[in-house]
Amino acid sequence: MAERLRVEHLMKKYPGVVAVNDVSFSLNDGEVLALLGENGAGKSTLSKMICGVEKPNSGCIFLCGEEAHLNSALDAMNRGVAMVHQELSMVGEMSVAENVFINRQPVDFLGNIRWKELFENTRNLLKSFQLDIDPHTLVKRLPVGVQQLLEIIRAVSMGCKLIILDEPTSSLADDQIQLMFANIRRLREQGYSFIYITHKLDEVMTIADRVIVMRDGCMVGEKSVNNITVNEIITLMVGREIKQLFGEEPADRTISEDYAFEVRDLSAKELYHDVNFGVHGGEIVGIAGLIGAGRTEMALGIIHAHKRTGTILKNGKVCRIDSTTDAVKNGIAYVTEDRKGNGLYLDYSISQNLLVMQLEALSNGLGMLKKSKINAYATKQVEDFRISTPSIHQTLGNLSGGNQQKCLLATWMGIEPDIFIIDEPTRGIDVGAKAEIYQMLKNLAEKGKAVVVISSELPELLGICDRIVVMSGGTVTGEVKKEAFSENAVMDLAMRANRTSY
Amino acid sequence: MNHSFSKKLVSIFTSREFILAALLVVASVIVSFFSPVFLSSANILSVIIAITVNGVIAVGMVMLLACGEMDLSVGKNMAFTGVIVAKLIVSGVPVAVAIVLSLLVAVFIGAFNGFFVSKIGLNAFITTLGMSCCIEGVMLVMANGRSITGLSESFKMLGQGKLAGIQYPIFVMILLVVVADLLLRNSRQLRKIYFAGSNAKAAKLNGISVTRVKLYTFVFTGFCAGLAGVMFASRLGSASVTVGGSTALDVITACIIGGASLNGGKGTVLGAVLGALFLAVLSTALNLLSVNIYWQNFATGAILILAILLDALSEKRKSVGKAVL
C-alpha cells in the first residue's frame, strides 16, 4: 500500500508551552488513523500543522513521499489534504450545491455561474454518498450530521485524498453516526485516508485501523486497534489508570418510594407532545433519543424557556413555573448542552460567572454585592469542583472545555437544586474530567436529589443511570429499567415511530 | 494582603476610567501652557456645563449599551420633553407639575422603545431610529416648527441659578453620575444588566428576566433624556425644536471611549461621563489653540477609532492561542 502521509520529528512551540514535541508517524492509503488524547494533549496543533494552518518549528511533512512545505489551508487542499473542523463552515442561508462548490462554481466565459451544471454535479455527488437531498435545499434546513457529511463531500470533490476529521460525531445522534461511518468505510475502500480525532473510544474501535495516543505534546503510543483495549487507551491518554469511569457508587444512596419530580402532559407546538415521566429522589434517570426527538426542547419546556402546556410536580405537589425565573426559584436546574452558546459568560471571569446564580446570597441587606463574599464563594467552588485555574479572576473563555464544564456545574450546583437536569454532561471534554463529572452526579443523587441526564452517548447513559426514558418523535416511547439495560433495548424505543426525513 | 493590595492598584491604574482621567489631567496641563485661560474656573465650569446634557443621557445610554441595546431617539426625546415642559409652563401649569408631566412623556417614550425591542424583539437601531423620526414629527406639529419662549423666571432659575458659583445642572449631573455609577457597580439588581448584555440566552436560562431588564433600562434611558431636556430648556430659557440631532451618536461615542461596547456586557457610568468630558475638553482645547474648527470632527472620530482599536488589541493579547478563522 502506498504511503499517503509521513511526518518526522514535528515540533511546535508556543510561548511557554511545547504543544507538539517530536512526533513522527505515517499513514497509508485507505487507512483510518485515530488520533487520541486529552484536551490540550496537542491533537489539534498536530492536525493544524498537517492541514497547513500552523507551521511547525521543526520537522518535516511528507505527502506521497514528497516533502511538503504547507503555507496555508488552501495550499494543503491543493496538495490533497483537507480538515473538517468541529465548528462547521457551511453557509446556512445558501443551497447545498453552492456550499459544496463554494468559490469553485462552474462558470461560463463571462464568469457567470452555470447553475444547471452546478446542481447536476452536486446531485451526482450526493447520490454517491447515499444522500437523498435536493441540491437546492438550504443548508440550515439540514441536520448537523448531514452538514458534516457535506464538508466531507466538499473535500472529496476538491480531490483531497487525506481528510482530517475533528470530533465529527460530537453532536450527532446514532443514526447519523452510522451514515457517517458507512461513508467513511466506502471512501476508505476507494483509497481515501482519514485522521480521526475523537473522545469517543467506542467509535475508535469500530471505525479506526490504528490509533496513536498523545499526551502533553508527545506521542505516547501507537497500536493497531486489534491489539489494544479501550481501558489501555484510557490509561495511555490519562497517564494513570481510571478504575471507575462512571464514578464510584456512593454507599448511602437510596432511591425514594415516590416521585420527587414529575412531568405530566408536557406539550409545545411542533416541538414535543404529551411528555410524561417521573424521577424518584436519589435516582438518576437518563433521557435517550435520536437527534430531533425533542429531548433538549422538552427540558427547556420544563423550565418554561418557551410557551408550553402541561404540569410539573415536585414531591407530589403542583409546581407553577411560568418563567425560567420560577424554575430557578423552585430549585429546578437545567444545565445546557451548549455551554459556550447559552451556558457561560465567556468574556467574564470565573467569579463573575459563579456570581450569576448567587446575586442574592452574595449581597448585603441593601442589595449591594459584597466583593469579599463573592471571592470567598468563588474560591470555595473552584476548590470543590477542582477547576484548575491560576485565579478566580481568570476569563472563562481561556479555560479548557473540561474546566468550563466544571464551572458550569459549579454555577448550577451552587443553588443546591432539588431537581438537576443536565444536557450532554460530557460533550467535548476529556476522560479525566468525565469521570469527575459522573462522580459529581452520583454524589448529587446520594443527597436525595432527582437527577435527569440527557445524552446522545448511550454508553454514558447505560453507565450512570438507574433508568432510561426514551423519546422519539417528540414524545416518550418507553423506558428501560436497569435490569434490562442494553443498547438494543434503548435503540428499539428510539427508532419507534421515527422516520428521519430530510 | 500586600500582594492583593498591589493587584488592586494595578487593576485601578489600568482601568479605562483611570486612563481617561489621567489623560484629561495631562492634556489640561499641556493646553494651559499655551492658553492660560484653559484652567481658569470660568472655563472649567463652561466645559462642564456644556456636557451636562450629554452626561446625563450617557448615564442611561451606557446601561443600555451594557445590556446590548442602544437608543437613537434620546436626542429627539430630549428636545420633545423640552418643548412639552415649555408649552405647559407657558400655558400656566405650575412648574413642578409641568416637569413631572414632561418627564412622564419621556419615560413613556423609553417604555415604548423597550416594549418593541425587548418584548417583541425588534432591532433596537431601527426601532429607536423610527421612534426618533416620529417624535420629531409630533414635536414640530406641536411647536409649529418654532422655538418656544417666554418661560417663567422660576423655571429658568432651575437651569441658571447658582450655588457657590456653580450652576444647578452641574450638581444634578454629578449627583446622578455618582449614584448611578455606584449602583451599577455594586447593586445586585443592576448587575443583571451586564449578564443580559454579555450572553442573553445564558442569562435567561439562569433565571434572569432579560426582557424585563432591557425594558427597565430603556425606561431609565428615556427618563435621563427627559431630565436632560428639562435641564436644557430651563438653562436656555426656551425650548428649541432643532436640538438633539446628533445627541445620540455623540453620547454613544462618549460611552465607547469610556469603555462600553456595542456588543454589550461592558461599560461604566463614570467611564461614559469621562468620555463625554474628554471630548468636550478636546474641542475646547482645539478652540483655544485656534485650530480650524473642522479638525474637531476629525479628532473626535480618530479618538473613537483609537478607543475601539485599543479594545480589540487588548482582547487579542488576552486570548490564548491563535484564531483559525
PDB file of N, CA and C in Angstrom, chain A residues 29-112:
ATOM      1  N   ASP A  29      -2.508   4.809   2.294  1.00  0.00           N
ATOM      2  CA  ASP A  29      -3.764   4.947   1.552  1.00  0.00           C
ATOM      3  C   ASP A  29      -4.784   3.970   2.119  1.00  0.00           C
ATOM      4  N   GLY A  30      -6.034   4.399   2.206  1.00  0.00           N
ATOM      5  CA  GLY A  30      -7.094   3.513   2.647  1.00  0.00           C
ATOM      6  C   GLY A  30      -6.974   3.120   4.108  1.00  0.00           C
ATOM      7  N   GLU A  31      -6.461   4.030   4.914  1.00  0.00           N
ATOM      8  CA  GLU A  31      -6.321   3.715   6.336  1.00  0.00           C
ATOM      9  C   GLU A  31      -7.011   4.793   7.164  1.00  0.00           C
ATOM     10  N   VAL A  32      -7.645   4.356   8.259  1.00  0.00           N
ATOM     11  CA  VAL A  32      -8.246   5.321   9.186  1.00  0.00           C
ATOM     12  C   VAL A  32      -7.414   5.299  10.459  1.00  0.00           C
ATOM     13  N   LEU A  33      -6.804   6.463  10.750  1.00  0.00           N
ATOM     14  CA  LEU A  33      -5.934   6.574  11.908  1.00  0.00           C
ATOM     15  C   LEU A  33      -6.630   7.415  12.967  1.00  0.00           C
ATOM     16  N   ALA A  34      -6.854   6.846  14.143  1.00  0.00           N
ATOM     17  CA  ALA A  34      -7.481   7.626  15.214  1.00  0.00           C
ATOM     18  C   ALA A  34      -6.400   8.360  15.982  1.00  0.00           C
ATOM     19  N   LEU A  35      -6.618   9.659  16.158  1.00  0.00           N
ATOM     20  CA  LEU A  35      -5.668  10.471  16.911  1.00  0.00           C
ATOM     21  C   LEU A  35      -6.321  10.789  18.251  1.00  0.00           C
ATOM     22  N   LEU A  36      -5.750  10.242  19.309  1.00  0.00           N
ATOM     23  CA  LEU A  36      -6.413  10.341  20.609  1.00  0.00           C
ATOM     24  C   LEU A  36      -5.571  11.101  21.610  1.00  0.00           C
ATOM     25  N   GLY A  37      -6.223  11.576  22.647  1.00  0.00           N
ATOM     26  CA  GLY A  37      -5.520  12.296  23.701  1.00  0.00           C
ATOM     27  C   GLY A  37      -6.487  13.216  24.411  1.00  0.00           C
ATOM     28  N   GLU A  38      -6.111  13.604  25.627  1.00  0.00           N
ATOM     29  CA  GLU A  38      -6.980  14.508  26.370  1.00  0.00           C
ATOM     30  C   GLU A  38      -6.926  15.895  25.755  1.00  0.00           C
ATOM     31  N   ASN A  39      -7.822  16.774  26.187  1.00  0.00           N
ATOM     32  CA  ASN A  39      -7.752  18.156  25.719  1.00  0.00           C
ATOM     33  C   ASN A  39      -6.408  18.735  26.111  1.00  0.00           C
ATOM     34  N   GLY A  40      -5.792  19.431  25.166  1.00  0.00           N
ATOM     35  CA  GLY A  40      -4.503  20.036  25.471  1.00  0.00           C
ATOM     36  C   GLY A  40      -3.338  19.091  25.250  1.00  0.00           C
ATOM     37  N   ALA A  41      -3.622  17.881  24.732  1.00  0.00           N
ATOM     38  CA  ALA A  41      -2.543  16.932  24.512  1.00  0.00           C
ATOM     39  C   ALA A  41      -1.745  17.276  23.257  1.00  0.00           C
ATOM     40  N   GLY A  42      -2.325  18.120  22.392  1.00  0.00           N
ATOM     41  CA  GLY A  42      -1.613  18.533  21.183  1.00  0.00           C
ATOM     42  C   GLY A  42      -2.202  17.983  19.899  1.00  0.00           C
ATOM     43  N   LYS A  43      -3.384  17.339  20.011  1.00  0.00           N
ATOM     44  CA  LYS A  43      -4.006  16.764  18.813  1.00  0.00           C
ATOM     45  C   LYS A  43      -4.327  17.835  17.791  1.00  0.00           C
ATOM     46  N   SER A  44      -4.958  18.934  18.243  1.00  0.00           N
ATOM     47  CA  SER A  44      -5.383  19.929  17.254  1.00  0.00           C
ATOM     48  C   SER A  44      -4.188  20.656  16.665  1.00  0.00           C
ATOM     49  N   THR A  45      -3.163  20.926  17.483  1.00  0.00           N
ATOM     50  CA  THR A  45      -1.984  21.585  16.928  1.00  0.00           C
ATOM     51  C   THR A  45      -1.341  20.700  15.866  1.00  0.00           C
ATOM     52  N   LEU A  46      -1.247  19.415  16.177  1.00  0.00           N
ATOM     53  CA  LEU A  46      -0.661  18.482  15.210  1.00  0.00           C
ATOM     54  C   LEU A  46      -1.455  18.488  13.909  1.00  0.00           C
ATOM     55  N   SER A  47      -2.788  18.402  14.021  1.00  0.00           N
ATOM     56  CA  SER A  47      -3.574  18.338  12.796  1.00  0.00           C
ATOM     57  C   SER A  47      -3.550  19.676  12.059  1.00  0.00           C
ATOM     58  N   LYS A  48      -3.456  20.784  12.803  1.00  0.00           N
ATOM     59  CA  LYS A  48      -3.364  22.081  12.133  1.00  0.00           C
ATOM     60  C   LYS A  48      -2.090  22.189  11.317  1.00  0.00           C
ATOM     61  N   MET A  49      -1.016  21.579  11.792  1.00  0.00           N
ATOM     62  CA  MET A  49       0.222  21.615  11.015  1.00  0.00           C
ATOM     63  C   MET A  49       0.076  20.797   9.744  1.00  0.00           C
ATOM     64  N   ILE A  50      -0.619  19.650   9.869  1.00  0.00           N
ATOM     65  CA  ILE A  50      -0.767  18.787   8.698  1.00  0.00           C
ATOM     66  C   ILE A  50      -1.666  19.440   7.658  1.00  0.00           C
ATOM     67  N   CYS A  51      -2.655  20.230   8.112  1.00  0.00           N
ATOM     68  CA  CYS A  51      -3.550  20.845   7.121  1.00  0.00           C
ATOM     69  C   CYS A  51      -3.140  22.286   6.812  1.00  0.00           C
ATOM     70  N   GLY A  52      -1.924  22.670   7.177  1.00  0.00           N
ATOM     71  CA  GLY A  52      -1.367  23.922   6.677  1.00  0.00           C
ATOM     72  C   GLY A  52      -1.731  25.178   7.451  1.00  0.00           C
ATOM     73  N   VAL A  53      -2.508  25.049   8.521  1.00  0.00           N
ATOM     74  CA  VAL A  53      -2.918  26.247   9.259  1.00  0.00           C
ATOM     75  C   VAL A  53      -1.780  26.770  10.141  1.00  0.00           C
ATOM     76  N   GLU A  54      -1.014  25.840  10.722  1.00  0.00           N
ATOM     77  CA  GLU A  54       0.129  26.235  11.553  1.00  0.00           C
ATOM     78  C   GLU A  54       1.399  25.706  10.916  1.00  0.00           C
ATOM     79  N   LYS A  55       2.478  26.437  11.107  1.00  0.00           N
ATOM     80  CA  LYS A  55       3.757  25.955  10.585  1.00  0.00           C
ATOM     81  C   LYS A  55       4.571  25.353  11.715  1.00  0.00           C
ATOM     82  N   PRO A  56       5.172  24.175  11.500  1.00  0.00           N
ATOM     83  CA  PRO A  56       5.992  23.576  12.546  1.00  0.00           C
ATOM     84  C   PRO A  56       7.276  24.378  12.775  1.00  0.00           C
ATOM     85  N   ASN A  57       7.803  24.337  14.016  1.00  0.00           N
ATOM     86  CA  ASN A  57       9.087  24.968  14.289  1.00  0.00           C
ATOM     87  C   ASN A  57      10.220  24.124  13.717  1.00  0.00           C
ATOM     88  N   SER A  58      10.027  22.793  13.787  1.00  0.00           N
ATOM     89  CA  SER A  58      10.995  21.924  13.128  1.00  0.00           C
ATOM     90  C   SER A  58      10.293  20.627  12.761  1.00  0.00           C
ATOM     91  N   GLY A  59      10.959  19.819  11.956  1.00  0.00           N
ATOM     92  CA  GLY A  59      10.358  18.579  11.499  1.00  0.00           C
ATOM     93  C   GLY A  59       9.823  18.716  10.090  1.00  0.00           C
ATOM     94  N   CYS A  60       9.494  17.580   9.480  1.00  0.00           N
ATOM     95  CA  CYS A  60       9.062  17.601   8.079  1.00  0.00           C
ATOM     96  C   CYS A  60       7.747  16.874   7.901  1.00  0.00           C
ATOM     97  N   ILE A  61       7.007  17.307   6.884  1.00  0.00           N
ATOM     98  CA  ILE A  61       5.782  16.634   6.481  1.00  0.00           C
ATOM     99  C   ILE A  61       5.991  16.125   5.063  1.00  0.00           C
ATOM    100  N   PHE A  62       5.749  14.837   4.844  1.00  0.00           N
ATOM    101  CA  PHE A  62       5.860  14.279   3.500  1.00  0.00           C
ATOM    102  C   PHE A  62       4.481  13.870   3.020  1.00  0.00           C
ATOM    103  N   LEU A  63       4.105  14.319   1.825  1.00  0.00           N
ATOM    104  CA  LEU A  63       2.840  13.891   1.232  1.00  0.00           C
ATOM    105  C   LEU A  63       3.180  13.042   0.017  1.00  0.00           C
ATOM    106  N   CYS A  64       2.707  11.787  -0.003  1.00  0.00           N
ATOM    107  CA  CYS A  64       3.005  10.844  -1.059  1.00  0.00           C
ATOM    108  C   CYS A  64       4.510  10.784  -1.307  1.00  0.00           C
ATOM    109  N   GLY A  65       5.281  10.807  -0.240  1.00  0.00           N
ATOM    110  CA  GLY A  65       6.718  10.649  -0.368  1.00  0.00           C
ATOM    111  C   GLY A  65       7.489  11.921  -0.661  1.00  0.00           C
ATOM    112  N   GLU A  66       6.763  12.994  -0.964  1.00  0.00           N
ATOM    113  CA  GLU A  66       7.446  14.246  -1.284  1.00  0.00           C
ATOM    114  C   GLU A  66       7.365  15.196  -0.106  1.00  0.00           C
ATOM    115  N   GLU A  67       8.457  15.884   0.193  1.00  0.00           N
ATOM    116  CA  GLU A  67       8.416  16.813   1.304  1.00  0.00           C
ATOM    117  C   GLU A  67       7.523  18.005   0.956  1.00  0.00           C
ATOM    118  N   ALA A  68       6.648  18.390   1.873  1.00  0.00           N
ATOM    119  CA  ALA A  68       5.684  19.456   1.596  1.00  0.00           C
ATOM    120  C   ALA A  68       5.863  20.588   2.602  1.00  0.00           C
ATOM    121  N   HIS A  69       6.015  21.797   2.089  1.00  0.00           N
ATOM    122  CA  HIS A  69       6.019  22.977   2.962  1.00  0.00           C
ATOM    123  C   HIS A  69       4.679  23.676   2.781  1.00  0.00           C
ATOM    124  N   LEU A  70       3.786  23.450   3.715  1.00  0.00           N
ATOM    125  CA  LEU A  70       2.421  23.956   3.545  1.00  0.00           C
ATOM    126  C   LEU A  70       2.332  25.368   4.126  1.00  0.00           C
ATOM    127  N   ASN A  71       1.849  26.294   3.310  1.00  0.00           N
ATOM    128  CA  ASN A  71       1.793  27.688   3.745  1.00  0.00           C
ATOM    129  C   ASN A  71       0.418  28.114   4.230  1.00  0.00           C
ATOM    130  N   SER A  72      -0.616  27.391   3.802  1.00  0.00           N
ATOM    131  CA  SER A  72      -1.964  27.780   4.199  1.00  0.00           C
ATOM    132  C   SER A  72      -2.870  26.581   4.040  1.00  0.00           C
ATOM    133  N   ALA A  73      -4.091  26.714   4.544  1.00  0.00           N
ATOM    134  CA  ALA A  73      -5.055  25.634   4.400  1.00  0.00           C
ATOM    135  C   ALA A  73      -5.345  25.372   2.926  1.00  0.00           C
ATOM    136  N   LEU A  74      -5.375  26.460   2.147  1.00  0.00           N
ATOM    137  CA  LEU A  74      -5.650  26.324   0.715  1.00  0.00           C
ATOM    138  C   LEU A  74      -4.523  25.544   0.041  1.00  0.00           C
ATOM    139  N   ASP A  75      -3.298  25.868   0.431  1.00  0.00           N
ATOM    140  CA  ASP A  75      -2.124  25.185  -0.069  1.00  0.00           C
ATOM    141  C   ASP A  75      -2.238  23.684   0.182  1.00  0.00           C
ATOM    142  N   ALA A  76      -2.619  23.340   1.425  1.00  0.00           N
ATOM    143  CA  ALA A  76      -2.755  21.932   1.794  1.00  0.00           C
ATOM    144  C   ALA A  76      -3.848  21.262   0.974  1.00  0.00           C
ATOM    145  N   MET A  77      -4.952  21.970   0.756  1.00  0.00           N
ATOM    146  CA  MET A  77      -6.053  21.390  -0.021  1.00  0.00           C
ATOM    147  C   MET A  77      -5.613  21.107  -1.446  1.00  0.00           C
ATOM    148  N   ASN A  78      -4.836  22.016  -2.015  1.00  0.00           N
ATOM    149  CA  ASN A  78      -4.350  21.796  -3.366  1.00  0.00           C
ATOM    150  C   ASN A  78      -3.438  20.585  -3.437  1.00  0.00           C
ATOM    151  N   ARG A  79      -2.838  20.225  -2.290  1.00  0.00           N
ATOM    152  CA  ARG A  79      -1.989  19.045  -2.262  1.00  0.00           C
ATOM    153  C   ARG A  79      -2.749  17.839  -1.714  1.00  0.00           C
ATOM    154  N   GLY A  80      -4.069  17.979  -1.605  1.00  0.00           N
ATOM    155  CA  GLY A  80      -4.887  16.823  -1.277  1.00  0.00           C
ATOM    156  C   GLY A  80      -5.146  16.578   0.195  1.00  0.00           C
ATOM    157  N   VAL A  81      -4.952  17.605   1.043  1.00  0.00           N
ATOM    158  CA  VAL A  81      -5.229  17.430   2.471  1.00  0.00           C
ATOM    159  C   VAL A  81      -6.308  18.419   2.902  1.00  0.00           C
ATOM    160  N   ALA A  82      -7.374  17.914   3.499  1.00  0.00           N
ATOM    161  CA  ALA A  82      -8.437  18.811   3.963  1.00  0.00           C
ATOM    162  C   ALA A  82      -8.783  18.465   5.401  1.00  0.00           C
ATOM    163  N   MET A  83      -9.218  19.478   6.157  1.00  0.00           N
ATOM    164  CA  MET A  83      -9.628  19.229   7.532  1.00  0.00           C
ATOM    165  C   MET A  83     -11.077  19.670   7.711  1.00  0.00           C
ATOM    166  N   VAL A  84     -11.862  18.807   8.353  1.00  0.00           N
ATOM    167  CA  VAL A  84     -13.239  19.165   8.680  1.00  0.00           C
ATOM    168  C   VAL A  84     -13.276  19.517  10.162  1.00  0.00           C
ATOM    169  N   HIS A  85     -13.495  20.798  10.436  1.00  0.00           N
ATOM    170  CA  HIS A  85     -13.432  21.247  11.823  1.00  0.00           C
ATOM    171  C   HIS A  85     -14.709  20.916  12.561  1.00  0.00           C
ATOM    172  N   GLN A  86     -14.586  20.940  13.881  1.00  0.00           N
ATOM    173  CA  GLN A  86     -15.740  20.686  14.740  1.00  0.00           C
ATOM    174  C   GLN A  86     -16.816  21.742  14.482  1.00  0.00           C
ATOM    175  N   GLU A  87     -16.368  23.005  14.409  1.00  0.00           N
ATOM    176  CA  GLU A  87     -17.317  24.066  14.068  1.00  0.00           C
ATOM    177  C   GLU A  87     -17.458  24.056  12.552  1.00  0.00           C
ATOM    178  N   LEU A  88     -18.675  23.820  12.086  1.00  0.00           N
ATOM    179  CA  LEU A  88     -18.874  23.658  10.652  1.00  0.00           C
ATOM    180  C   LEU A  88     -18.744  24.998   9.950  1.00  0.00           C
ATOM    181  N   SER A  89     -18.306  24.939   8.690  1.00  0.00           N
ATOM    182  CA  SER A  89     -18.081  26.180   7.959  1.00  0.00           C
ATOM    183  C   SER A  89     -19.067  26.327   6.814  1.00  0.00           C
ATOM    184  N   MET A  90     -20.249  25.753   7.000  1.00  0.00           N
ATOM    185  CA  MET A  90     -21.265  25.854   5.954  1.00  0.00           C
ATOM    186  C   MET A  90     -22.005  27.187   6.073  1.00  0.00           C
ATOM    187  N   VAL A  91     -22.448  27.705   4.940  1.00  0.00           N
ATOM    188  CA  VAL A  91     -23.249  28.925   4.971  1.00  0.00           C
ATOM    189  C   VAL A  91     -24.714  28.524   4.968  1.00  0.00           C
ATOM    190  N   GLY A  92     -25.372  28.686   6.104  1.00  0.00           N
ATOM    191  CA  GLY A  92     -26.724  28.183   6.273  1.00  0.00           C
ATOM    192  C   GLY A  92     -27.736  28.731   5.284  1.00  0.00           C
ATOM    193  N   GLU A  93     -27.547  29.982   4.891  1.00  0.00           N
ATOM    194  CA  GLU A  93     -28.538  30.633   4.023  1.00  0.00           C
ATOM    195  C   GLU A  93     -28.349  30.281   2.553  1.00  0.00           C
ATOM    196  N   MET A  94     -27.334  29.459   2.238  1.00  0.00           N
ATOM    197  CA  MET A  94     -27.099  29.095   0.840  1.00  0.00           C
ATOM    198  C   MET A  94     -27.476  27.645   0.597  1.00  0.00           C
ATOM    199  N   SER A  95     -27.624  27.306  -0.673  1.00  0.00           N
ATOM    200  CA  SER A  95     -28.046  25.951  -1.017  1.00  0.00           C
ATOM    201  C   SER A  95     -26.902  24.967  -0.819  1.00  0.00           C
ATOM    202  N   VAL A  96     -27.261  23.674  -0.801  1.00  0.00           N
ATOM    203  CA  VAL A  96     -26.272  22.615  -0.686  1.00  0.00           C
ATOM    204  C   VAL A  96     -25.239  22.729  -1.797  1.00  0.00           C
ATOM    205  N   ALA A  97     -25.705  22.933  -3.025  1.00  0.00           N
ATOM    206  CA  ALA A  97     -24.796  22.976  -4.169  1.00  0.00           C
ATOM    207  C   ALA A  97     -23.800  24.115  -4.036  1.00  0.00           C
ATOM    208  N   GLU A  98     -24.302  25.292  -3.646  1.00  0.00           N
ATOM    209  CA  GLU A  98     -23.393  26.431  -3.526  1.00  0.00           C
ATOM    210  C   GLU A  98     -22.365  26.215  -2.431  1.00  0.00           C
ATOM    211  N   ASN A  99     -22.771  25.520  -1.373  1.00  0.00           N
ATOM    212  CA  ASN A  99     -21.835  25.258  -0.287  1.00  0.00           C
ATOM    213  C   ASN A  99     -20.759  24.274  -0.702  1.00  0.00           C
ATOM    214  N   VAL A 100     -21.187  23.205  -1.403  1.00  0.00           N
ATOM    215  CA  VAL A 100     -20.202  22.196  -1.786  1.00  0.00           C
ATOM    216  C   VAL A 100     -19.188  22.796  -2.765  1.00  0.00           C
ATOM    217  N   PHE A 101     -19.695  23.608  -3.690  1.00  0.00           N
ATOM    218  CA  PHE A 101     -18.800  24.170  -4.705  1.00  0.00           C
ATOM    219  C   PHE A 101     -18.466  25.627  -4.424  1.00  0.00           C
ATOM    220  N   ILE A 102     -18.435  25.974  -3.167  1.00  0.00           N
ATOM    221  CA  ILE A 102     -18.190  27.366  -2.809  1.00  0.00           C
ATOM    222  C   ILE A 102     -16.857  27.808  -3.398  1.00  0.00           C
ATOM    223  N   ASN A 103     -16.893  28.942  -4.097  1.00  0.00           N
ATOM    224  CA  ASN A 103     -15.691  29.510  -4.699  1.00  0.00           C
ATOM    225  C   ASN A 103     -15.139  28.714  -5.883  1.00  0.00           C
ATOM    226  N   ARG A 104     -15.813  27.601  -6.276  1.00  0.00           N
ATOM    227  CA  ARG A 104     -15.317  26.814  -7.407  1.00  0.00           C
ATOM    228  C   ARG A 104     -16.470  26.489  -8.344  1.00  0.00           C
ATOM    229  N   GLN A 105     -17.491  27.343  -8.343  1.00  0.00           N
ATOM    230  CA  GLN A 105     -18.655  27.063  -9.160  1.00  0.00           C
ATOM    231  C   GLN A 105     -18.247  27.008 -10.631  1.00  0.00           C
ATOM    232  N   PRO A 106     -18.856  26.088 -11.412  1.00  0.00           N
ATOM    233  CA  PRO A 106     -18.563  26.072 -12.849  1.00  0.00           C
ATOM    234  C   PRO A 106     -19.089  27.368 -13.475  1.00  0.00           C
ATOM    235  N   VAL A 107     -18.256  28.018 -14.290  1.00  0.00           N
ATOM    236  CA  VAL A 107     -18.669  29.297 -14.865  1.00  0.00           C
ATOM    237  C   VAL A 107     -18.492  29.292 -16.380  1.00  0.00           C
ATOM    238  N   ASP A 108     -19.207  30.174 -17.053  1.00  0.00           N
ATOM    239  CA  ASP A 108     -19.003  30.330 -18.483  1.00  0.00           C
ATOM    240  C   ASP A 108     -17.911  31.369 -18.723  1.00  0.00           C
ATOM    241  N   PHE A 109     -17.670  31.709 -19.983  1.00  0.00           N
ATOM    242  CA  PHE A 109     -16.508  32.553 -20.286  1.00  0.00           C
ATOM    243  C   PHE A 109     -16.672  33.973 -19.732  1.00  0.00           C
ATOM    244  N   LEU A 110     -17.893  34.374 -19.375  1.00  0.00           N
ATOM    245  CA  LEU A 110     -18.097  35.696 -18.800  1.00  0.00           C
ATOM    246  C   LEU A 110     -17.985  35.675 -17.270  1.00  0.00           C
ATOM    247  N   GLY A 111     -17.794  34.483 -16.733  1.00  0.00           N
ATOM    248  CA  GLY A 111     -17.719  34.397 -15.272  1.00  0.00           C
ATOM    249  C   GLY A 111     -19.070  34.192 -14.617  1.00  0.00           C
ATOM    250  N   ASN A 112     -20.113  33.995 -15.420  1.00  0.00           N
ATOM    251  CA  ASN A 112     -21.419  33.711 -14.817  1.00  0.00           C
ATOM    252  C   ASN A 112     -21.509  32.245 -14.390  1.00  0.00           C
TER     253      ASN A 112
END
